[in-house]
């Protein structure tokens, strides 16, 4: 048993768990976006790499990147896909930083996970730093509440926070399995600390487990004791971290009402990172994989307003021309960090690998990886 304390663990690599501290590479080496040979260059490099490389593409990636993905999926499916490919030397992760970290943790040690642009972070994951979570846990401990509190951490978090979760008997969840993960956690303890997306935590607790809204409190990491009284914390079933997605958090109740006025038979389908107000006003709520399955299975002629990332909604509209598909809110735009991965970055990555240069490798500190894997494996076994 390791003697590493929880605080040490949270601070391990803690200086690097935020996007602003990770740095950016490849400046000056990227092919020009206007290069007319980009597609051909990508095809040639891809063919040269053969089975040595496995390219994963998250559903929010651009079409030009998805065209080269060996597998596409939501964060859960891609975590499984990475774990199931032990023979690929290079895992090229077209997604964001926390997903590539999870792939590094779940793959075998001689596999290299590469993120084509290190600036592809996630604003939500950056809303919970190792130091802030360590302080929260200490403060809960001082009140005698850490014992009996089970951490449930959304995949969209740094490896350091995942390690905290594994070290403290918790599990990771994704938007595909949050309901199961929460059911498991509620059997293990008396309350849950849900990190870092308050909306997924609240929507899952209230809409899928019937936990009263009043028993969901929000921990503000910028305030002493999360800005909560001892009485509020003692009576809470869910302590929700004050984090959110800067894309999904922008869909509004007004946009749901507006689309219902404009398209009378429309069905509103949203991702659970949307606010509780939007999720409860929608017809259906589910992960990106659920959204794709629902639209694919929908009857021709039906109308849908979808509240998730724009690349995916545009692709669904293109691939389902027999249905009317609209984006839920014109004021919301692409996930800017997902969009960082483009064809020039992919070409640069693949050509570098062909030359034997491993660029932008994502390496999780071994002690962090060890405990993060405990939490990730728990999630995979719950599923
Ligand atoms: P999924 O878990 O549905 O892939 O979502 C990941 C994500 O980043 C949503 O914003
Ligand atoms: Fe993060 Fe939101 Fe982008 Fe998903 S859509 S990667 S949660 S910022």
PDB file of N, CA and C in Angstrom, residues 141-182:
ATOM      1  N   UNK A 141     -13.366  16.750   5.664  1.00  0.00           N
ATOM      2  CA  UNK A 141     -12.790  15.917   6.727  1.00  0.00           C
ATOM      3  C   UNK A 141     -12.895  16.600   8.081  1.00  0.00           C
ATOM      4  N   UNK A 142     -12.610  17.900   8.119  1.00  0.00           N
ATOM      5  CA  UNK A 142     -12.678  18.646   9.388  1.00  0.00           C
ATOM      6  C   UNK A 142     -14.094  18.619   9.977  1.00  0.00           C
ATOM      7  N   UNK A 143     -15.084  18.523   9.109  1.00  0.00           N
ATOM      8  CA  UNK A 143     -16.476  18.472   9.591  1.00  0.00           C
ATOM      9  C   UNK A 143     -16.918  17.030   9.858  1.00  0.00           C
ATOM     10  N   UNK A 144     -16.003  16.091   9.643  1.00  0.00           N
ATOM     11  CA  UNK A 144     -16.341  14.668   9.841  1.00  0.00           C
ATOM     12  C   UNK A 144     -17.187  14.115   8.714  1.00  0.00           C
ATOM     13  N   UNK A 145     -17.161  14.789   7.556  1.00  0.00           N
ATOM     14  CA  UNK A 145     -18.054  14.372   6.472  1.00  0.00           C
ATOM     15  C   UNK A 145     -17.357  13.626   5.336  1.00  0.00           C
ATOM     16  N   UNK A 146     -16.016  13.639   5.342  1.00  0.00           N
ATOM     17  CA  UNK A 146     -15.328  12.973   4.213  1.00  0.00           C
ATOM     18  C   UNK A 146     -15.641  11.483   4.237  1.00  0.00           C
ATOM     19  N   UNK A 147     -15.637  10.932   5.446  1.00  0.00           N
ATOM     20  CA  UNK A 147     -16.008   9.518   5.561  1.00  0.00           C
ATOM     21  C   UNK A 147     -17.509   9.410   5.239  1.00  0.00           C
ATOM     22  N   UNK A 148     -17.864   8.496   4.407  1.00  0.00           N
ATOM     23  CA  UNK A 148     -19.279   8.400   4.027  1.00  0.00           C
ATOM     24  C   UNK A 148     -19.608   9.214   2.790  1.00  0.00           C
ATOM     25  N   UNK A 149     -18.640  10.023   2.325  1.00  0.00           N
ATOM     26  CA  UNK A 149     -18.854  10.761   1.070  1.00  0.00           C
ATOM     27  C   UNK A 149     -18.105  10.040  -0.042  1.00  0.00           C
ATOM     28  N   UNK A 150     -18.822   9.698  -1.111  1.00  0.00           N
ATOM     29  CA  UNK A 150     -18.206   8.946  -2.213  1.00  0.00           C
ATOM     30  C   UNK A 150     -17.995   9.899  -3.393  1.00  0.00           C
ATOM     31  N   UNK A 151     -16.741  10.039  -3.829  1.00  0.00           N
ATOM     32  CA  UNK A 151     -16.532  10.896  -5.006  1.00  0.00           C
ATOM     33  C   UNK A 151     -16.976  10.201  -6.297  1.00  0.00           C
ATOM     34  N   UNK A 152     -17.755  10.914  -7.088  1.00  0.00           N
ATOM     35  CA  UNK A 152     -18.100  10.448  -8.440  1.00  0.00           C
ATOM     36  C   UNK A 152     -17.615  11.553  -9.380  1.00  0.00           C
ATOM     37  N   UNK A 153     -16.677  11.196 -10.226  1.00  0.00           N
ATOM     38  CA  UNK A 153     -16.023  12.213 -11.044  1.00  0.00           C
ATOM     39  C   UNK A 153     -16.293  11.960 -12.514  1.00  0.00           C
ATOM     40  N   UNK A 154     -16.775  12.989 -13.154  1.00  0.00           N
ATOM     41  CA  UNK A 154     -17.051  12.934 -14.592  1.00  0.00           C
ATOM     42  C   UNK A 154     -15.737  12.756 -15.336  1.00  0.00           C
ATOM     43  N   UNK A 155     -15.801  11.998 -16.401  1.00  0.00           N
ATOM     44  CA  UNK A 155     -14.635  11.777 -17.249  1.00  0.00           C
ATOM     45  C   UNK A 155     -13.926  13.096 -17.595  1.00  0.00           C
ATOM     46  N   UNK A 156     -14.706  14.165 -17.731  1.00  0.00           N
ATOM     47  CA  UNK A 156     -14.158  15.469 -18.114  1.00  0.00           C
ATOM     48  C   UNK A 156     -13.445  16.109 -16.926  1.00  0.00           C
ATOM     49  N   UNK A 157     -12.308  15.550 -16.563  1.00  0.00           N
ATOM     50  CA  UNK A 157     -11.536  16.003 -15.406  1.00  0.00           C
ATOM     51  C   UNK A 157     -10.092  15.590 -15.640  1.00  0.00           C
ATOM     52  N   UNK A 158      -9.177  16.256 -14.943  1.00  0.00           N
ATOM     53  CA  UNK A 158      -7.757  15.902 -15.114  1.00  0.00           C
ATOM     54  C   UNK A 158      -7.476  14.547 -14.455  1.00  0.00           C
ATOM     55  N   UNK A 159      -6.353  13.942 -14.843  1.00  0.00           N
ATOM     56  CA  UNK A 159      -5.960  12.653 -14.268  1.00  0.00           C
ATOM     57  C   UNK A 159      -5.751  12.776 -12.757  1.00  0.00           C
ATOM     58  N   UNK A 160      -5.306  13.939 -12.317  1.00  0.00           N
ATOM     59  CA  UNK A 160      -5.076  14.157 -10.884  1.00  0.00           C
ATOM     60  C   UNK A 160      -6.388  14.012 -10.095  1.00  0.00           C
ATOM     61  N   UNK A 161      -7.451  14.550 -10.628  1.00  0.00           N
ATOM     62  CA  UNK A 161      -8.755  14.450  -9.952  1.00  0.00           C
ATOM     63  C   UNK A 161      -9.279  13.011 -10.037  1.00  0.00           C
ATOM     64  N   UNK A 162      -9.004  12.360 -11.143  1.00  0.00           N
ATOM     65  CA  UNK A 162      -9.413  10.942 -11.245  1.00  0.00           C
ATOM     66  C   UNK A 162      -8.661  10.115 -10.197  1.00  0.00           C
ATOM     67  N   UNK A 163      -7.379  10.446  -9.997  1.00  0.00           N
ATOM     68  CA  UNK A 163      -6.594   9.705  -9.002  1.00  0.00           C
ATOM     69  C   UNK A 163      -7.154   9.934  -7.600  1.00  0.00           C
ATOM     70  N   UNK A 164      -7.526  11.155  -7.304  1.00  0.00           N
ATOM     71  CA  UNK A 164      -8.164  11.455  -6.017  1.00  0.00           C
ATOM     72  C   UNK A 164      -9.392  10.561  -5.837  1.00  0.00           C
ATOM     73  N   UNK A 165     -10.147  10.411  -6.904  1.00  0.00           N
ATOM     74  CA  UNK A 165     -11.381   9.618  -6.859  1.00  0.00           C
ATOM     75  C   UNK A 165     -11.070   8.144  -6.579  1.00  0.00           C
ATOM     76  N   UNK A 166     -10.080   7.610  -7.280  1.00  0.00           N
ATOM     77  CA  UNK A 166      -9.708   6.204  -7.067  1.00  0.00           C
ATOM     78  C   UNK A 166      -9.184   5.977  -5.663  1.00  0.00           C
ATOM     79  N   UNK A 167      -8.411   6.942  -5.162  1.00  0.00           N
ATOM     80  CA  UNK A 167      -7.787   6.825  -3.839  1.00  0.00           C
ATOM     81  C   UNK A 167      -8.829   6.856  -2.730  1.00  0.00           C
ATOM     82  N   UNK A 168      -9.975   7.452  -3.041  1.00  0.00           N
ATOM     83  CA  UNK A 168     -10.995   7.639  -2.006  1.00  0.00           C
ATOM     84  C   UNK A 168     -12.264   6.847  -2.252  1.00  0.00           C
ATOM     85  N   UNK A 169     -12.108   5.703  -2.929  1.00  0.00           N
ATOM     86  CA  UNK A 169     -13.230   4.769  -3.045  1.00  0.00           C
ATOM     87  C   UNK A 169     -14.319   5.192  -4.006  1.00  0.00           C
ATOM     88  N   UNK A 170     -13.992   6.112  -4.928  1.00  0.00           N
ATOM     89  CA  UNK A 170     -15.027   6.588  -5.845  1.00  0.00           C
ATOM     90  C   UNK A 170     -14.891   6.002  -7.230  1.00  0.00           C
ATOM     91  N   UNK A 171     -15.699   6.515  -8.122  1.00  0.00           N
ATOM     92  CA  UNK A 171     -15.690   6.034  -9.516  1.00  0.00           C
ATOM     93  C   UNK A 171     -15.732   7.213 -10.485  1.00  0.00           C
ATOM     94  N   UNK A 172     -15.261   6.932 -11.690  1.00  0.00           N
ATOM     95  CA  UNK A 172     -15.441   7.883 -12.792  1.00  0.00           C
ATOM     96  C   UNK A 172     -16.798   7.572 -13.419  1.00  0.00           C
ATOM     97  N   UNK A 173     -17.398   8.556 -14.069  1.00  0.00           N
ATOM     98  CA  UNK A 173     -18.581   8.282 -14.882  1.00  0.00           C
ATOM     99  C   UNK A 173     -18.477   9.095 -16.157  1.00  0.00           C
ATOM    100  N   UNK A 174     -19.263   8.720 -17.140  1.00  0.00           N
ATOM    101  CA  UNK A 174     -19.405   9.568 -18.333  1.00  0.00           C
ATOM    102  C   UNK A 174     -20.890   9.887 -18.442  1.00  0.00           C
ATOM    103  N   UNK A 175     -21.239  10.656 -19.450  1.00  0.00           N
ATOM    104  CA  UNK A 175     -22.657  10.975 -19.572  1.00  0.00           C
ATOM    105  C   UNK A 175     -23.457   9.737 -19.985  1.00  0.00           C
ATOM    106  N   UNK A 176     -22.781   8.691 -20.484  1.00  0.00           N
ATOM    107  CA  UNK A 176     -23.488   7.447 -20.848  1.00  0.00           C
ATOM    108  C   UNK A 176     -23.845   6.610 -19.625  1.00  0.00           C
ATOM    109  N   UNK A 177     -23.049   6.700 -18.578  1.00  0.00           N
ATOM    110  CA  UNK A 177     -23.284   5.769 -17.459  1.00  0.00           C
ATOM    111  C   UNK A 177     -23.424   6.470 -16.106  1.00  0.00           C
ATOM    112  N   UNK A 178     -23.710   7.771 -16.124  1.00  0.00           N
ATOM    113  CA  UNK A 178     -23.793   8.526 -14.873  1.00  0.00           C
ATOM    114  C   UNK A 178     -24.866   7.947 -13.943  1.00  0.00           C
ATOM    115  N   UNK A 179     -25.974   7.484 -14.527  1.00  0.00           N
ATOM    116  CA  UNK A 179     -27.058   6.937 -13.701  1.00  0.00           C
ATOM    117  C   UNK A 179     -26.569   5.712 -12.922  1.00  0.00           C
ATOM    118  N   UNK A 180     -25.900   4.787 -13.610  1.00  0.00           N
ATOM    119  CA  UNK A 180     -25.396   3.572 -12.969  1.00  0.00           C
ATOM    120  C   UNK A 180     -24.328   3.923 -11.932  1.00  0.00           C
ATOM    121  N   UNK A 181     -23.442   4.843 -12.288  1.00  0.00           N
ATOM    122  CA  UNK A 181     -22.352   5.207 -11.376  1.00  0.00           C
ATOM    123  C   UNK A 181     -22.921   5.820 -10.098  1.00  0.00           C
ATOM    124  N   UNK A 182     -23.945   6.650 -10.256  1.00  0.00           N
ATOM    125  CA  UNK A 182     -24.527   7.301  -9.079  1.00  0.00           C
ATOM    126  C   UNK A 182     -25.267   6.275  -8.210  1.00  0.00           C
TER     127      UNK A 182
END
